[in-house]
Short mmCIF file of C-alpha atoms in Angstrom, two decimals:
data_model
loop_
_atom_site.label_atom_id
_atom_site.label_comp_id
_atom_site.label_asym_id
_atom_site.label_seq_id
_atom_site.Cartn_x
_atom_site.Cartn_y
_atom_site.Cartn_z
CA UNK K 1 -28.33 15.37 -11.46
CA UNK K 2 -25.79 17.29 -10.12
CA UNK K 3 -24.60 16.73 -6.35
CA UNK K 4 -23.74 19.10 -4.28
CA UNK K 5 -21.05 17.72 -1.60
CA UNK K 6 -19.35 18.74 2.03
CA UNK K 7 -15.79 17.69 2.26
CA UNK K 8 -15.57 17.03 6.30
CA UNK K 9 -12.10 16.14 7.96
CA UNK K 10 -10.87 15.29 11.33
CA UNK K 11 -11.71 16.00 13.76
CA UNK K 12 -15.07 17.33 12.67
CA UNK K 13 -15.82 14.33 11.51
CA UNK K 14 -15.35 12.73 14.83
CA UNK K 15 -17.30 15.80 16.63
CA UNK K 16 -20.14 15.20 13.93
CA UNK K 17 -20.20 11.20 13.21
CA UNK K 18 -18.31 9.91 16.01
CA UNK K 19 -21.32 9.45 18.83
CA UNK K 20 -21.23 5.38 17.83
CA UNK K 21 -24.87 6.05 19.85
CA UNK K 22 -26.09 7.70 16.60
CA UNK K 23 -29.44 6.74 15.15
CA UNK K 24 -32.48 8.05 12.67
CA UNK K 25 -33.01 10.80 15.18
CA UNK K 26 -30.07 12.62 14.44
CA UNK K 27 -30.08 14.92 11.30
CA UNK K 28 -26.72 13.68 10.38
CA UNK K 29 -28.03 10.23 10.16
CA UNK K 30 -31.05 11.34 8.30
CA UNK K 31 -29.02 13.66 5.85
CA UNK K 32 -26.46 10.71 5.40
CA UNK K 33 -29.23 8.22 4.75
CA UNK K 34 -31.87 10.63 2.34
CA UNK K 35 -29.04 12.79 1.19
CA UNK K 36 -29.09 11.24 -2.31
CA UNK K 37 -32.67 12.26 -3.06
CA UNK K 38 -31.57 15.79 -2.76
CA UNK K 39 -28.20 15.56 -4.50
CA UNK K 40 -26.42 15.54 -1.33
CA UNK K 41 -23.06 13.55 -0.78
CA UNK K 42 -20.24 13.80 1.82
CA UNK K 43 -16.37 12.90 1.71
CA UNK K 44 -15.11 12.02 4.77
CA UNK K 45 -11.23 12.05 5.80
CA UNK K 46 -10.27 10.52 9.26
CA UNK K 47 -7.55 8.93 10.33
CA UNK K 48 -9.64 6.74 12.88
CA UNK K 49 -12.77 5.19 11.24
CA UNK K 50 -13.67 2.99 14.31
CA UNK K 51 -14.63 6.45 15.53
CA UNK K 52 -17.45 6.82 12.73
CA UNK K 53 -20.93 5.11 13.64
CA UNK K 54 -21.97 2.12 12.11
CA UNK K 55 -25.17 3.96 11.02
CA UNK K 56 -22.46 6.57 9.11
CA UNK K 57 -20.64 3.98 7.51
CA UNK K 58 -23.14 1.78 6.27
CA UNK K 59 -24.33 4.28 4.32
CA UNK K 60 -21.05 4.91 2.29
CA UNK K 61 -20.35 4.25 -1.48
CA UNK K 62 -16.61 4.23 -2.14
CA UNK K 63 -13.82 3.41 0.24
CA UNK K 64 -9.71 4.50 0.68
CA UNK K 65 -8.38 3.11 3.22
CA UNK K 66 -4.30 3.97 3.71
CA UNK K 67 -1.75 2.89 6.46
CA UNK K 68 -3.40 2.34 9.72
CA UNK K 69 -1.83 1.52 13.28
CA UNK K 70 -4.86 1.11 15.26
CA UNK K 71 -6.19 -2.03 15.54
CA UNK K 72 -9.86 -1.07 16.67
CA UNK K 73 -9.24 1.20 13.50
CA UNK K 74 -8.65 -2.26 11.23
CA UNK K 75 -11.52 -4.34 12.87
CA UNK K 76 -14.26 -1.46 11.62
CA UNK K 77 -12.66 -2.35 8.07
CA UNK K 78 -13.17 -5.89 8.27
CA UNK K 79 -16.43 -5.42 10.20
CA UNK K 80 -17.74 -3.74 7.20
CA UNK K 81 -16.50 -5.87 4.46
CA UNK K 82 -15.45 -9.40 5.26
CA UNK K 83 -13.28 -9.62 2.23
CA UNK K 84 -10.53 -7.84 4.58
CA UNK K 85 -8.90 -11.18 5.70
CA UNK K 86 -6.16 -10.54 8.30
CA UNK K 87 -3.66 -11.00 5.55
CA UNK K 88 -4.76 -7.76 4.09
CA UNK K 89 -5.06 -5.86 7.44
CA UNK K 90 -1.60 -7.02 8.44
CA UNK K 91 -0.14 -5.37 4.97
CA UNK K 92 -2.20 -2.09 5.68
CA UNK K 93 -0.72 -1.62 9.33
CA UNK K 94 2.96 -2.19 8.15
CA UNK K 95 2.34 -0.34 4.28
CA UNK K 96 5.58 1.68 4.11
CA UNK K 97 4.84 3.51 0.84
CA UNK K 98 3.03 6.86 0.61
CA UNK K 99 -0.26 6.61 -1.51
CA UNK K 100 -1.00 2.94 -1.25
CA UNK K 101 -4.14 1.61 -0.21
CA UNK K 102 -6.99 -0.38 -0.50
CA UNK K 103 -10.07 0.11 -1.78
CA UNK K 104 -13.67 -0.85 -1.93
CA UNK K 105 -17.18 0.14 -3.82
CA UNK K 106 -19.78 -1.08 -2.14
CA UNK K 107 -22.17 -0.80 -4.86
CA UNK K 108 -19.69 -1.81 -7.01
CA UNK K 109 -16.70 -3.37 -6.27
CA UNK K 110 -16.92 -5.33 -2.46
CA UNK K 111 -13.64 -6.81 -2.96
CA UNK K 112 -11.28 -5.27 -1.66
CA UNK K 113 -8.26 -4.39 -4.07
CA UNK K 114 -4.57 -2.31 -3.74
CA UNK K 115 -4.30 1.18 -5.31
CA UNK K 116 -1.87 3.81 -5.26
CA UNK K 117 -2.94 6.91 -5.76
CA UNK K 118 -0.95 9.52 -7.84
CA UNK K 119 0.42 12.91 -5.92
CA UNK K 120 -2.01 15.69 -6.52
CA UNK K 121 0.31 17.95 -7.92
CA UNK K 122 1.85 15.78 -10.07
CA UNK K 123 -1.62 15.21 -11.66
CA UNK K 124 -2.84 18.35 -11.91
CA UNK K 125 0.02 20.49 -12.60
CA UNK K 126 2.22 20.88 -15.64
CA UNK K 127 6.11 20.71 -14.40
CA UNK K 128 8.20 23.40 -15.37
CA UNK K 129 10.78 22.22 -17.97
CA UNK K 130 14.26 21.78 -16.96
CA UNK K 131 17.01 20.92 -18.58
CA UNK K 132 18.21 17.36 -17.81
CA UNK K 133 20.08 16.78 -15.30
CA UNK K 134 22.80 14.10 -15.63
CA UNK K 135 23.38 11.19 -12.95
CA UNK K 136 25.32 11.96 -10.29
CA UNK K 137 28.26 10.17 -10.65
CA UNK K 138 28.22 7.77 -7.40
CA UNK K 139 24.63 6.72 -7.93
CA UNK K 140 25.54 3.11 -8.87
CA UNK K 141 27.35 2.75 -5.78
CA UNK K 142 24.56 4.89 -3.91
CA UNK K 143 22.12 2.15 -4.74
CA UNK K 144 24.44 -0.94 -4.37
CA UNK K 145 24.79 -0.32 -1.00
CA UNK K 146 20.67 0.94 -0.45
CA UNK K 147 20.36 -2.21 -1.89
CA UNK K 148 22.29 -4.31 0.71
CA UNK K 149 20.91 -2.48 3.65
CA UNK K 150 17.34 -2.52 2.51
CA UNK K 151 17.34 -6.55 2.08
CA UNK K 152 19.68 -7.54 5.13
CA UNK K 153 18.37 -5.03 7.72
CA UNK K 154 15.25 -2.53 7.03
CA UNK K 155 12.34 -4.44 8.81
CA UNK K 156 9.68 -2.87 6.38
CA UNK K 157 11.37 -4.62 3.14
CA UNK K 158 10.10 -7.83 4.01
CA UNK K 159 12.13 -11.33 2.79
CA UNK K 160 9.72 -14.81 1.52
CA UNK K 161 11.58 -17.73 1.25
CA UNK K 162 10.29 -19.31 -2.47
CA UNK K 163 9.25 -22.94 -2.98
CA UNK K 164 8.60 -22.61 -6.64
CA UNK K 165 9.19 -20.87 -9.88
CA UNK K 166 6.84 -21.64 -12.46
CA UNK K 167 5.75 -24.57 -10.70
CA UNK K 168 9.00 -26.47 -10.35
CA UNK K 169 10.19 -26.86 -6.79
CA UNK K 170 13.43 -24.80 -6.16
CA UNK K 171 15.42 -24.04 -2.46
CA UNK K 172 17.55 -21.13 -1.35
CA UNK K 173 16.36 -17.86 -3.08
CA UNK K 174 14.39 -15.27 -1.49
CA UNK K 175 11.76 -12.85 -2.29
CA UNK K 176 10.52 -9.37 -1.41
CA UNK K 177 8.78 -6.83 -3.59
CA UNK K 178 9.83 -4.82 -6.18
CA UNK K 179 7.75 -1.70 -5.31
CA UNK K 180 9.21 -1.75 -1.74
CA UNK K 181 12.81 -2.36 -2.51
CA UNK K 182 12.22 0.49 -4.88
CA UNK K 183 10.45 3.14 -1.88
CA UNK K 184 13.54 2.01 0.67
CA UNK K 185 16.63 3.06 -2.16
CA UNK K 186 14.82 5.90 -3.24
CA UNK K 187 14.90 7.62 0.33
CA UNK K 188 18.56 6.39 1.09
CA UNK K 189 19.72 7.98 -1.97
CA UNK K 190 17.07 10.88 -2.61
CA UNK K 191 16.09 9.77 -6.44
CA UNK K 192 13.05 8.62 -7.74
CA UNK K 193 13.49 7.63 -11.44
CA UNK K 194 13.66 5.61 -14.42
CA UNK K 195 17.87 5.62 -13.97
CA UNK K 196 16.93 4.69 -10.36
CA UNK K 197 14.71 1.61 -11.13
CA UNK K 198 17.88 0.57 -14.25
CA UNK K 199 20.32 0.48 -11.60
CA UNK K 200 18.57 -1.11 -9.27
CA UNK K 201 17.85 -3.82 -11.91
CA UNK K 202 22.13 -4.12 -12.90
CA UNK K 203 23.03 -4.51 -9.19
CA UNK K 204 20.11 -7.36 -8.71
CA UNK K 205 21.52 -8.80 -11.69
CA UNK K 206 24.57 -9.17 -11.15
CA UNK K 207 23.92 -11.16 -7.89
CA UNK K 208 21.58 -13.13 -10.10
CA UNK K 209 18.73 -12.38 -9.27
CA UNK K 210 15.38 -13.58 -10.94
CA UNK K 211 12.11 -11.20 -11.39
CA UNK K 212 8.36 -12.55 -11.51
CA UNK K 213 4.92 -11.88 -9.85
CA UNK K 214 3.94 -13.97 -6.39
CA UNK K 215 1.26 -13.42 -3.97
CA UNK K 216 2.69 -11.65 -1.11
CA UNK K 217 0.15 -11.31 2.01
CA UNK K 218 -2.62 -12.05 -0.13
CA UNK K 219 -1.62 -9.47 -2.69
CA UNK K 220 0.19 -10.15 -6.65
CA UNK K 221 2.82 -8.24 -6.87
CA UNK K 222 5.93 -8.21 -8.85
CA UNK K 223 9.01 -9.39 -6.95
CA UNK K 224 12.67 -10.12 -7.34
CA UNK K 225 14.14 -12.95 -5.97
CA UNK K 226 17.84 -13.39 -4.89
CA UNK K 227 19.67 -16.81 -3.69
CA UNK K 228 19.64 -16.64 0.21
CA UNK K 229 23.31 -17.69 0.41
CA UNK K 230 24.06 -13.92 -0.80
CA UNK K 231 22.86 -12.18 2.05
CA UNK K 232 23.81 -11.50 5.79
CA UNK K 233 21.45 -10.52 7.31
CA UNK K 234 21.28 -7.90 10.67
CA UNK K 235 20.59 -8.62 14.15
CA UNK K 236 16.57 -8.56 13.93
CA UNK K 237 15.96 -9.12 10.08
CA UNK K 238 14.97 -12.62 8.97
CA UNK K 239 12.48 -13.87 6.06
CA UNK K 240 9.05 -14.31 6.42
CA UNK K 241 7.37 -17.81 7.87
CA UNK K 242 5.40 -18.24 4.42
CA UNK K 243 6.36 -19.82 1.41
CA UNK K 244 5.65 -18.26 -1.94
CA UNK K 245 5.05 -19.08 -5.75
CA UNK K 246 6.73 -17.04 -8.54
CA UNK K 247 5.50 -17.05 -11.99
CA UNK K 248 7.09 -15.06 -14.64
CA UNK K 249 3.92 -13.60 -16.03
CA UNK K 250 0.47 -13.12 -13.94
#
């Protein structure tokens, strides 16, 4: 069956879905809820979902859900779909990197799992070829010092002090995730590539630092980890209250 679909974005999807007084009466609701038998579906892009009604919601299939300030905004998430703990909410309101999100099936897939999703254009369009382009010279020193301000005093790298690796008890290292590390050097220095993610690796190296996978606000990702006594850190910056595990595979 082929479905035919309206692609509605803010704010006419407030002006349309947003009375939270909405019920069968309303030909919205009724198209929402009977849409399927005709081959009806609807996308909907807001960027404040605690505006949609309940009766609008309910009624949805598959779920993004990207960085989100307000906290009415988060609630309508976990009211939803309980498997948003408040771990998960906190990560979404402080997410720092473009494209990564959460998502949900409700048919599907309730739980609620991270996803990035890819640039449009770089999907969908073939990039012209250039010729390569050759490192600029200072990049190593570029991303030595990114390095140092992202861990000691950028509040959206955030620092877990580790009580383990592999299960054996160890004290003084530090960990924070690879993927954000990665987002805060690549806007200091303006790259965004495989020599990017090398050098980042040779200047974590050579302060000894150890890579793995721990659960960071309720999420596996894969982390470095550094010995505390090698950073000094800025007036505001200090590591996370919670403790985590790192295991070299997941």
């Amino acid at each position: 069956m082929q479905l035919r679909t309206a692609i509605l974005r803010a704010p006419l999807v407030r002006l349309r879905f947003g009375d939270r007084r909405l019920d069968d009466s309303n030909i919205f609701v009724r198209w929402v809820k009977e849409g399927r038998k005709y081959g009806l579906g609807a996308i909907l892009v807001t960027q404040q979902p605690g505006a949609i009604a309940d009766q609008i919601i309910s009624q949805g299939d598959n779920f993004f859900a990207l960085h989100l300030l307000n906290d009415a905004d988060l609630q309508t998430l976990q009211r939803h779909n309980a498997y948003y703990t408040d771990e998960i909410l906190n990560y979404l309101r402080t997410e720092p990197i473009i494209g990564n999100c959460y998502f949900w099936s409700a048919p599907h897939q309730p739980f609620v799992l991270p996803v990035r999703v890819a640039d449009f254009e770089s999907v969908c369009q073939k990039p012209a070829a250039i010729a390569a382009a050759s490192p600029p010279k200072k990049l190593p020193e570029l991303v030595a010092q990114a390095i140092k301000e992202a861990l000691t005093g950028n509040p959206r790298v955030w620092l877990y002090p580790v009580s383990s690796f592999n299960g054996k008890k160890e004290d003084g290292w530090l960990a924070f995730s690879a993927d954000y590390l990665h987002s805060a050097v690549a806007q200091v220095t303006g790259a965004d590539t495989d020599e990017l993610t090398r050098e980042i690796a040779v200047v974590l190296q050579r302060h000894k630092a150890r890579s793995g996978y721990a659960v960071l606000e309720g999420v596996t990702r894969r982390v470095w980890a550094i010995p505390q006594s090698h950073l000094k850190f800025k007036a505001g910056k200090r590591p996370r209250p919670t403790p985590v595990q790192i295991a070299d595979k997941l």
